[in-house]
Coordinates of C-alpha atoms and ligand atoms in Angstrom, one line a residue:
M1 CA 0.0 0.0 0.0
E2 CA 1.1 3.5 -0.7
N3 CA 2.5 5.6 2.2
G4 CA -0.1 8.1 3.5
V5 CA 0.5 11.8 3.9
M6 CA -1.9 14.3 5.4
M7 CA -1.7 18.0 4.5
Q8 CA -3.0 20.7 6.7
Y9 CA -4.6 22.9 4.0
F10 CA -4.6 26.3 5.6
E11 CA -2.5 28.7 7.6
W12 CA -3.5 31.5 10.0
N13 CA -3.1 34.5 7.6
L14 CA -5.1 33.4 4.6
P15 CA -7.0 36.4 3.1
N16 CA -10.7 36.6 3.9
E17 CA -11.8 36.2 0.3
G18 CA -13.9 33.0 0.5
K19 CA -11.7 31.2 -2.0
L20 CA -10.1 28.4 -0.1
W21 CA -12.6 25.7 -1.0
K22 CA -12.3 26.6 -4.6
Q23 CA -8.5 26.8 -4.5
L24 CA -8.4 23.4 -2.8
K25 CA -10.7 21.9 -5.5
D26 CA -8.5 23.2 -8.2
D27 CA -5.5 21.8 -6.4
A28 CA -6.8 18.3 -6.1
S29 CA -5.0 16.7 -9.0
H30 CA -1.7 18.4 -8.0
L31 CA -2.1 17.1 -4.5
Q32 CA -2.6 13.6 -5.7
E33 CA 0.4 13.9 -7.9
I34 CA 2.7 14.9 -5.1
G35 CA 1.4 12.0 -2.9
V36 CA -1.0 13.7 -0.5
T37 CA -3.6 11.1 0.5
A38 CA -5.6 13.2 3.0
V39 CA -6.4 16.8 3.7
W40 CA -7.2 18.4 7.0
I41 CA -9.5 21.3 6.3
P42 CA -10.2 24.2 8.7
P43 CA -13.5 24.6 10.7
A44 CA -16.1 24.9 7.9
Y45 CA -19.0 26.4 9.9
K46 CA -20.1 29.9 10.7
A47 CA -18.0 31.7 13.2
D48 CA -18.7 34.9 15.1
E49 CA -17.5 37.0 12.1
Q50 CA -16.7 36.3 8.5
Q51 CA -12.9 36.8 8.8
D52 CA -12.6 34.4 11.7
E53 CA -10.5 31.2 11.0
G54 CA -13.4 29.2 12.3
Y55 CA -12.3 28.5 15.8
A56 CA -14.7 31.2 17.2
T57 CA -17.5 28.8 16.3
Y58 CA -21.1 30.2 16.2
D59 CA -23.3 27.7 14.4
L60 CA -22.0 24.2 13.6
Y61 CA -24.9 23.5 11.2
D62 CA -24.2 26.5 9.1
L63 CA -21.5 25.4 6.6
G64 CA -21.7 28.6 4.6
E65 CA -25.4 28.3 3.7
F66 CA -27.4 30.8 5.7
E67 CA -27.3 34.6 6.1
Q68 CA -26.0 34.7 9.7
K69 CA -23.4 37.0 11.3
G70 CA -23.7 39.3 8.3
T71 CA -22.5 36.7 5.8
V72 CA -23.6 33.5 4.0
R73 CA -20.1 32.3 3.2
T74 CA -17.4 31.6 5.8
K75 CA -13.8 32.8 5.5
Y76 CA -13.3 29.9 3.1
G77 CA -16.3 29.9 0.9
T78 CA -19.9 28.6 0.7
K79 CA -21.4 25.2 1.5
D80 CA -21.8 24.4 -2.2
E81 CA -18.1 25.2 -2.9
L82 CA -17.2 23.1 0.2
K83 CA -19.1 20.1 -1.1
E84 CA -17.8 20.4 -4.6
M85 CA -14.3 20.6 -3.3
I86 CA -14.8 17.4 -1.2
D87 CA -16.2 15.6 -4.2
E88 CA -13.2 16.6 -6.3
L89 CA -10.7 15.4 -3.6
H90 CA -12.5 12.1 -3.4
K91 CA -12.3 11.7 -7.2
H92 CA -8.5 12.0 -6.7
H93 CA -8.5 9.4 -3.8
I94 CA -7.8 12.0 -1.2
S95 CA -9.5 11.7 2.1
V96 CA -11.0 14.8 3.9
Y97 CA -10.8 15.4 7.6
L98 CA -12.8 18.3 9.0
D99 CA -11.5 20.4 11.9
V100 CA -14.1 20.0 14.7
V101 CA -14.5 22.6 17.4
L102 CA -16.7 21.3 20.3
N103 CA -15.0 22.9 23.3
H104 CA -16.6 26.3 23.0
K105 CA -19.0 28.6 21.1
A106 CA -18.7 32.3 20.4
G107 CA -20.9 35.1 19.0
G108 CA -24.1 34.5 21.1
D109 CA -27.2 36.1 19.7
F110 CA -28.5 37.6 23.0
T111 CA -27.5 37.9 26.6
E112 CA -28.9 35.9 29.5
K113 CA -28.7 36.5 33.3
F114 CA -27.3 33.7 35.4
M115 CA -25.2 33.1 38.5
V116 CA -21.4 32.6 38.3
V117 CA -18.3 32.5 40.4
E118 CA -15.3 34.2 39.1
V119 CA -12.2 31.9 39.4
N120 CA -8.5 32.5 39.5
P121 CA -7.2 32.0 35.9
E122 CA -4.1 30.3 37.3
Q123 CA -6.0 28.0 39.6
R124 CA -9.5 27.4 38.2
N125 CA -10.7 25.6 41.4
E126 CA -10.2 28.7 43.4
A127 CA -13.1 31.2 43.7
L128 CA -12.3 34.9 43.7
G129 CA -15.3 35.8 45.7
E130 CA -19.0 35.0 46.3
P131 CA -21.4 33.9 43.5
F132 CA -23.0 36.8 41.7
E133 CA -25.3 37.4 38.7
I134 CA -23.8 38.3 35.3
Q135 CA -25.2 38.9 31.9
G136 CA -23.5 36.6 29.4
W137 CA -23.7 36.2 25.6
T138 CA -24.9 32.6 26.0
G139 CA -28.2 32.7 24.1
Y140 CA -28.3 31.3 20.6
S141 CA -31.3 31.4 18.3
F142 CA -29.8 30.9 14.9
H143 CA -32.5 33.1 13.2
G144 CA -31.0 32.8 9.8
R145 CA -31.1 29.0 9.8
K146 CA -34.8 28.7 11.0
D147 CA -34.4 25.3 12.6
K148 CA -33.2 23.6 9.5
Y149 CA -31.2 20.5 10.4
S150 CA -31.7 21.1 14.1
D151 CA -34.0 23.0 16.3
F152 CA -31.7 22.9 19.3
K153 CA -31.2 26.3 21.0
W154 CA -28.2 27.0 23.2
H155 CA -28.7 28.7 26.6
W156 CA -26.5 29.5 29.6
Y157 CA -27.1 26.2 31.2
H158 CA -25.5 24.3 28.3
F159 CA -22.2 25.9 29.2
S160 CA -19.9 25.5 32.1
G161 CA -18.2 28.9 31.9
T162 CA -18.0 32.2 30.0
G163 CA -15.3 34.8 29.5
F164 CA -17.3 38.1 29.5
D165 CA -19.8 39.8 31.7
D166 CA -21.8 42.3 29.6
A167 CA -23.4 43.9 32.7
Q168 CA -20.0 45.1 33.9
K169 CA -18.3 45.0 30.5
R170 CA -15.6 42.9 32.1
S171 CA -13.6 39.9 31.0
G172 CA -12.7 37.0 33.4
I173 CA -13.2 33.4 33.9
F174 CA -16.8 33.0 35.2
Q175 CA -17.8 29.5 36.2
I176 CA -21.5 29.0 35.8
Q177 CA -23.4 28.0 38.9
G178 CA -26.4 25.7 39.1
E179 CA -27.5 22.1 39.7
G180 CA -24.7 19.7 38.6
K181 CA -22.5 22.6 37.4
A182 CA -18.8 22.0 37.7
W183 CA -15.7 22.0 35.6
S184 CA -15.4 18.7 33.8
S185 CA -13.1 16.0 35.0
G186 CA -10.9 14.3 32.5
V187 CA -9.3 17.5 31.2
D188 CA -5.7 18.7 31.3
G189 CA -4.5 19.6 34.9
E190 CA -2.8 22.8 33.9
N191 CA -4.2 25.8 35.9
G192 CA -5.8 23.4 38.3
N193 CA -8.4 22.4 35.7
Y194 CA -8.1 23.4 32.1
D195 CA -11.7 22.9 31.1
F196 CA -12.2 26.5 30.2
L197 CA -10.3 27.9 27.2
L198 CA -12.2 30.9 26.0
C199 CA -15.7 32.3 24.9
N200 CA -18.6 30.1 26.1
D201 CA -17.2 26.8 27.3
I202 CA -19.5 24.0 26.4
D203 CA -20.7 21.8 29.3
L204 CA -19.8 18.3 28.0
D205 CA -21.5 16.7 31.1
H206 CA -24.9 18.1 30.1
P207 CA -27.1 15.3 28.6
E208 CA -28.8 17.6 26.1
V209 CA -25.4 18.8 24.9
I210 CA -24.0 15.3 24.5
E211 CA -27.1 14.2 22.5
E212 CA -27.0 17.3 20.3
L213 CA -23.3 17.2 19.6
N214 CA -23.4 13.5 18.8
R215 CA -26.3 14.2 16.4
W216 CA -24.3 16.9 14.8
G217 CA -21.2 14.7 14.5
K218 CA -23.2 12.1 12.5
W219 CA -25.0 14.7 10.5
V220 CA -21.8 16.6 9.4
A221 CA -19.9 13.4 8.6
N222 CA -22.8 12.3 6.3
E223 CA -23.7 15.7 4.9
L224 CA -20.1 16.3 3.8
N225 CA -19.2 12.7 3.2
L226 CA -16.2 13.1 5.5
D227 CA -13.5 10.5 6.0
G228 CA -12.4 11.7 9.4
M229 CA -12.1 14.6 11.8
R230 CA -9.4 16.6 13.5
L231 CA -10.7 17.3 17.0
D232 CA -9.7 20.8 18.3
A233 CA -8.6 21.6 21.8
I234 CA -9.3 18.2 23.4
K235 CA -7.2 18.9 26.4
H236 CA -10.0 21.3 27.4
M237 CA -12.7 18.6 26.9
K238 CA -13.9 15.8 29.0
D239 CA -12.1 12.7 27.8
K240 CA -15.1 10.4 28.2
F241 CA -17.1 12.8 26.0
V242 CA -14.6 12.6 23.2
K243 CA -14.5 8.8 23.4
Q244 CA -18.3 8.4 23.2
F245 CA -18.5 11.1 20.5
L246 CA -16.2 9.1 18.3
D247 CA -18.2 6.0 19.1
A248 CA -21.4 7.7 18.1
V249 CA -20.0 9.0 14.7
R250 CA -18.4 5.6 14.0
S251 CA -21.6 3.8 14.7
D252 CA -22.8 5.6 11.6
K253 CA -19.7 5.9 9.5
G254 CA -17.8 2.8 10.4
D255 CA -14.8 2.0 12.6
D256 CA -12.3 3.2 10.0
F257 CA -13.6 6.8 10.3
Y258 CA -10.4 8.6 11.1
A259 CA -9.8 10.9 14.0
V260 CA -6.8 12.9 15.2
G261 CA -6.9 15.0 18.3
E262 CA -5.1 18.2 19.2
Y263 CA -3.9 17.6 22.7
W264 CA -1.3 20.4 22.9
N265 CA 1.0 19.2 25.6
G266 CA 4.7 18.4 25.1
D267 CA 4.7 15.9 27.9
L268 CA 4.6 12.3 26.7
E269 CA 3.2 10.9 29.9
T270 CA 0.2 13.2 29.7
L271 CA -0.5 12.1 26.1
D272 CA 0.0 8.5 27.1
S273 CA -2.6 8.8 29.9
Y274 CA -5.0 10.5 27.6
L275 CA -4.8 7.7 25.0
E276 CA -5.5 5.2 27.8
A277 CA -8.5 7.2 28.9
V278 CA -10.0 7.2 25.4
G279 CA -9.1 3.6 24.7
N280 CA -6.6 4.4 22.0
K281 CA -9.5 5.4 19.7
I282 CA -7.9 8.5 18.4
N283 CA -4.6 9.5 16.9
L284 CA -2.8 12.5 18.5
F285 CA -0.4 15.0 17.0
D286 CA 3.1 14.4 18.2
V287 CA 3.6 17.6 20.1
P288 CA 6.7 16.4 22.0
L289 CA 8.4 15.7 18.6
H290 CA 7.4 19.2 17.4
Y291 CA 9.1 20.7 20.5
N292 CA 12.2 18.5 20.0
M293 CA 12.5 19.8 16.4
F294 CA 11.9 23.4 17.5
Q295 CA 14.7 23.0 20.2
A296 CA 17.0 21.3 17.7
S297 CA 16.5 24.2 15.2
Q298 CA 17.2 26.8 17.9
E299 CA 20.3 25.1 19.4
G300 CA 22.0 24.2 16.1
K301 CA 25.2 22.1 16.6
D302 CA 24.7 22.1 20.4
Y303 CA 21.7 19.9 20.1
D304 CA 22.4 16.2 20.3
L305 CA 20.4 14.7 17.4
Q306 CA 20.5 11.3 19.0
N307 CA 17.7 12.7 21.2
I308 CA 15.4 14.0 18.4
L309 CA 12.9 11.1 18.8
K310 CA 13.4 10.7 22.6
N311 CA 10.2 10.9 24.6
T312 CA 8.0 11.4 21.6
L313 CA 4.6 9.9 20.8
V314 CA 5.9 8.3 17.7
E315 CA 8.6 6.5 19.7
K316 CA 6.0 5.2 22.2
H317 CA 2.9 4.8 20.1
C318 CA 4.0 4.5 16.5
E319 CA 0.5 3.6 15.3
L320 CA -1.2 6.6 17.0
A321 CA 1.1 9.5 16.3
V322 CA 0.6 12.1 13.6
T323 CA 4.0 13.6 13.1
L324 CA 4.1 17.3 12.3
V325 CA 6.8 20.0 11.9
D326 CA 4.6 23.1 12.4
N327 CA 0.9 24.2 12.2
H328 CA -1.3 27.3 12.3
D329 CA -0.8 27.7 16.0
T330 CA 3.0 27.3 16.1
Q331 CA 3.6 29.7 13.2
L332 CA 5.0 33.2 13.9
G333 CA 2.4 35.4 15.7
S334 CA 0.2 32.6 16.7
S335 CA -0.9 31.5 20.2
L336 CA 1.6 28.6 20.6
E337 CA 4.4 30.2 18.6
S338 CA 7.3 27.8 18.3
W339 CA 8.3 27.9 14.6
V340 CA 10.9 25.4 13.5
A341 CA 13.7 27.5 12.0
D342 CA 14.0 27.5 8.2
W343 CA 17.5 25.8 8.1
F344 CA 16.2 22.8 10.0
K345 CA 12.8 22.4 8.2
P346 CA 14.1 20.2 5.4
L347 CA 15.8 18.0 8.0
A348 CA 12.6 17.8 10.1
Y349 CA 10.4 17.0 7.1
G350 CA 13.0 14.4 5.9
L351 CA 12.7 12.7 9.2
I352 CA 8.9 12.6 9.4
L353 CA 8.3 11.8 5.7
L354 CA 10.9 9.0 5.4
M355 CA 10.9 7.2 8.7
K356 CA 8.8 4.1 9.1
D357 CA 6.6 5.3 12.1
G358 CA 4.0 8.0 12.3
Y359 CA 1.4 9.5 10.0
P360 CA 3.1 12.7 8.7
C361 CA 1.2 15.9 8.3
V362 CA 2.6 18.6 6.0
F363 CA 1.7 22.2 6.9
Y364 CA 0.2 24.4 4.1
G365 CA 2.5 27.3 5.3
D366 CA 5.6 25.1 4.8
Y367 CA 4.5 23.9 1.3
Y368 CA 2.8 27.0 -0.1
G369 CA 4.0 29.8 2.2
V370 CA 2.5 32.1 4.8
K371 CA 1.0 35.6 4.3
G372 CA 1.0 35.1 0.6
E373 CA 4.8 34.8 0.4
K374 CA 6.1 31.8 -1.4
S375 CA 7.6 29.1 0.8
P376 CA 11.4 28.4 0.4
H377 CA 10.6 24.7 1.1
T378 CA 8.3 23.7 -1.8
H379 CA 11.1 22.2 -3.9
I380 CA 12.6 20.1 -1.1
L381 CA 9.2 19.0 0.0
D382 CA 8.4 17.8 -3.5
I383 CA 11.6 15.8 -3.5
L384 CA 10.8 14.3 0.0
L385 CA 7.2 13.5 -0.8
N386 CA 8.4 11.8 -4.0
A387 CA 11.0 9.9 -2.0
R388 CA 8.3 8.8 0.5
R389 CA 6.1 7.5 -2.2
K390 CA 8.8 5.7 -4.1
Y391 CA 11.4 4.5 -1.6
A392 CA 10.3 4.8 2.1
Y393 CA 9.2 1.2 2.6
G394 CA 10.3 -1.8 4.5
D395 CA 12.1 -2.1 7.8
Q396 CA 14.1 0.7 9.4
I397 CA 17.7 0.3 10.6
D398 CA 18.6 3.2 12.8
Y399 CA 22.0 5.0 13.0
F400 CA 21.2 7.4 15.9
D401 CA 24.8 7.0 17.0
H402 CA 26.4 10.4 16.8
P403 CA 25.5 13.8 18.3
S404 CA 25.5 15.8 15.0
T405 CA 24.9 13.2 12.3
V406 CA 22.1 10.6 12.6
G407 CA 20.1 8.7 10.1
F408 CA 18.5 5.4 9.1
I409 CA 18.2 2.9 6.3
R410 CA 14.8 1.9 4.9
T411 CA 15.3 -1.6 3.5
G412 CA 12.6 -1.4 0.9
D413 CA 10.1 -4.1 0.0
E414 CA 9.1 -6.3 -3.0
E415 CA 7.9 -3.3 -5.0
H416 CA 10.0 -0.5 -3.7
G417 CA 13.7 0.1 -3.4
G418 CA 14.8 1.4 0.0
L419 CA 16.7 4.6 0.9
V420 CA 19.3 6.0 3.2
F421 CA 18.5 9.1 5.2
L422 CA 21.0 11.3 7.0
M423 CA 20.6 14.6 8.9
C424 CA 23.4 16.8 10.2
N425 CA 23.4 19.9 12.4
D426 CA 27.2 20.6 12.3
E427 CA 30.0 20.4 9.8
A428 CA 29.6 18.0 6.8
G429 CA 30.0 14.4 7.8
G430 CA 29.3 10.9 6.7
K431 CA 28.4 7.5 8.0
S432 CA 29.4 4.0 7.1
M433 CA 26.1 2.1 6.7
S434 CA 25.5 -1.4 5.7
L435 CA 22.6 -2.4 3.4
G436 CA 23.5 -6.1 3.3
E437 CA 25.4 -8.3 1.0
E438 CA 22.7 -8.6 -1.6
H439 CA 23.3 -4.9 -2.4
K440 CA 27.1 -5.4 -3.1
G441 CA 28.4 -3.4 -6.1
E442 CA 25.3 -1.2 -6.4
V443 CA 25.8 2.5 -7.2
W444 CA 23.8 4.9 -5.0
H445 CA 23.3 8.6 -5.5
E446 CA 21.9 11.5 -3.4
I447 CA 18.6 12.9 -4.6
T448 CA 18.1 16.3 -2.8
G449 CA 21.1 17.7 -4.7
S450 CA 23.3 18.4 -1.8
I451 CA 26.0 15.7 -2.6
Q452 CA 27.3 15.1 -6.1
E453 CA 29.6 12.1 -5.4
E454 CA 28.1 8.6 -5.9
V455 CA 28.7 5.7 -3.6
T456 CA 29.5 2.2 -4.8
L457 CA 28.7 -0.4 -2.2
D458 CA 31.5 -2.9 -1.3
E459 CA 31.4 -6.7 -1.0
E460 CA 29.4 -6.5 2.2
G461 CA 26.9 -4.0 0.8
S462 CA 28.4 -1.2 2.9
G463 CA 29.2 2.3 1.9
E464 CA 30.2 5.7 3.2
F465 CA 27.2 7.9 2.8
L466 CA 27.9 11.7 3.1
V467 CA 25.8 14.5 4.3
D468 CA 26.4 18.2 3.9
A469 CA 26.8 20.7 6.8
R470 CA 23.4 21.6 8.5
N471 CA 21.5 19.7 5.8
L472 CA 19.9 16.4 5.0
A473 CA 20.8 13.7 2.5
V474 CA 18.6 11.1 0.9
W475 CA 20.4 8.3 -0.9
V476 CA 18.8 5.8 -3.3
K477 CA 20.0 3.2 -5.7
K478 CA 20.9 4.7 -9.1
D479 CA 18.6 3.5 -11.9
Ligands
CA501 CA1 -14.0 22.9 28.0

């Protein structure tokens, strides 16, 4: 089977022109050509304003279909364009994963009065005073949709917290009071309890909420003929909710309906516990690996490359890790800014695209560029994607045996030749690597263009493979 590659098809600074769905549709055949097998698309439903990236979710059922919040289309286009794009991707055998935001809602239609306790932002279990009444934007009527697809109306009691009191025109973390109201268990422990992120935090313990979100999950998966979902902000969501939500959607769409979760925490043990809590039913982005690569790119030759895969998700749970270099949150100016430096990016992508383990995700910003500026990495990514498709098969023999030069052999399989991968963060080097006696006499060459010399393998099938300073090298058998 062909090696899979996911592409995150958006970045934070796309213009608000409503053209992404159309652009992606037009790009389908190119994506298939370069070996992309799945696309993660941004939140496709109405947000609190047209220019929003989709994470300030207003109406999950409005996929760019109704006049709401002053617009029919979303930042990315209309529902018709969305559906046409998905059809086109499917024609090119590319799966579509929708970004699903179920932690919070924004842009309420009217205010409601209810009792809250303000809590300490650094310690959410600590009240900052007595309960009092606020006026929060927690009422949702969805006038423009007129009950199409769902007549569910959201009210204050469907939320566990809100971030703004309209009566006092004041921001804070206001925990909603009432029968059964509490921060959820099964969320990240940062700040005491990290249930609340922003806006109106959805109460995932509320039976009406659970029923409605499950219903929506099945609806949207069928309505858009989705192949999977990327679940946003799951460290702020009750783990048991996520587990049963995926069960509900899969009861309709089948067990192979794909899911990857954004649990943004660099600590492997935390991710490990989460996977256990949700019964390994979801893939997670390999956040520890992202931070290892970020650190390696910052420290240059002082970073010991033997540690690049240490304490990562892909090392511990190779079947459940989505490996990434950067995303819309880590890019410059974003909330989790930790941009892997340009010099290291080809090395990082070489690693995730050519190693055996992990499901790699290529960021739009790295392939196409950010803020409309062309990416310097398109060419090398094309080479690496091609190498993944043609050569990155079979077992992996590791050579993580030197602080500044590490790499591996992919042995290949019946249909595909293997490869040799090397990455280096200091002066040019090389490594004696053995492919086995059956390869004796073969001539290998380097395909990224960094090394011109060829290698002829000796009687044992070994050779000295070179890598340039602060670069990567990908060697394959010469045709
Ligand atoms: Ca929450």
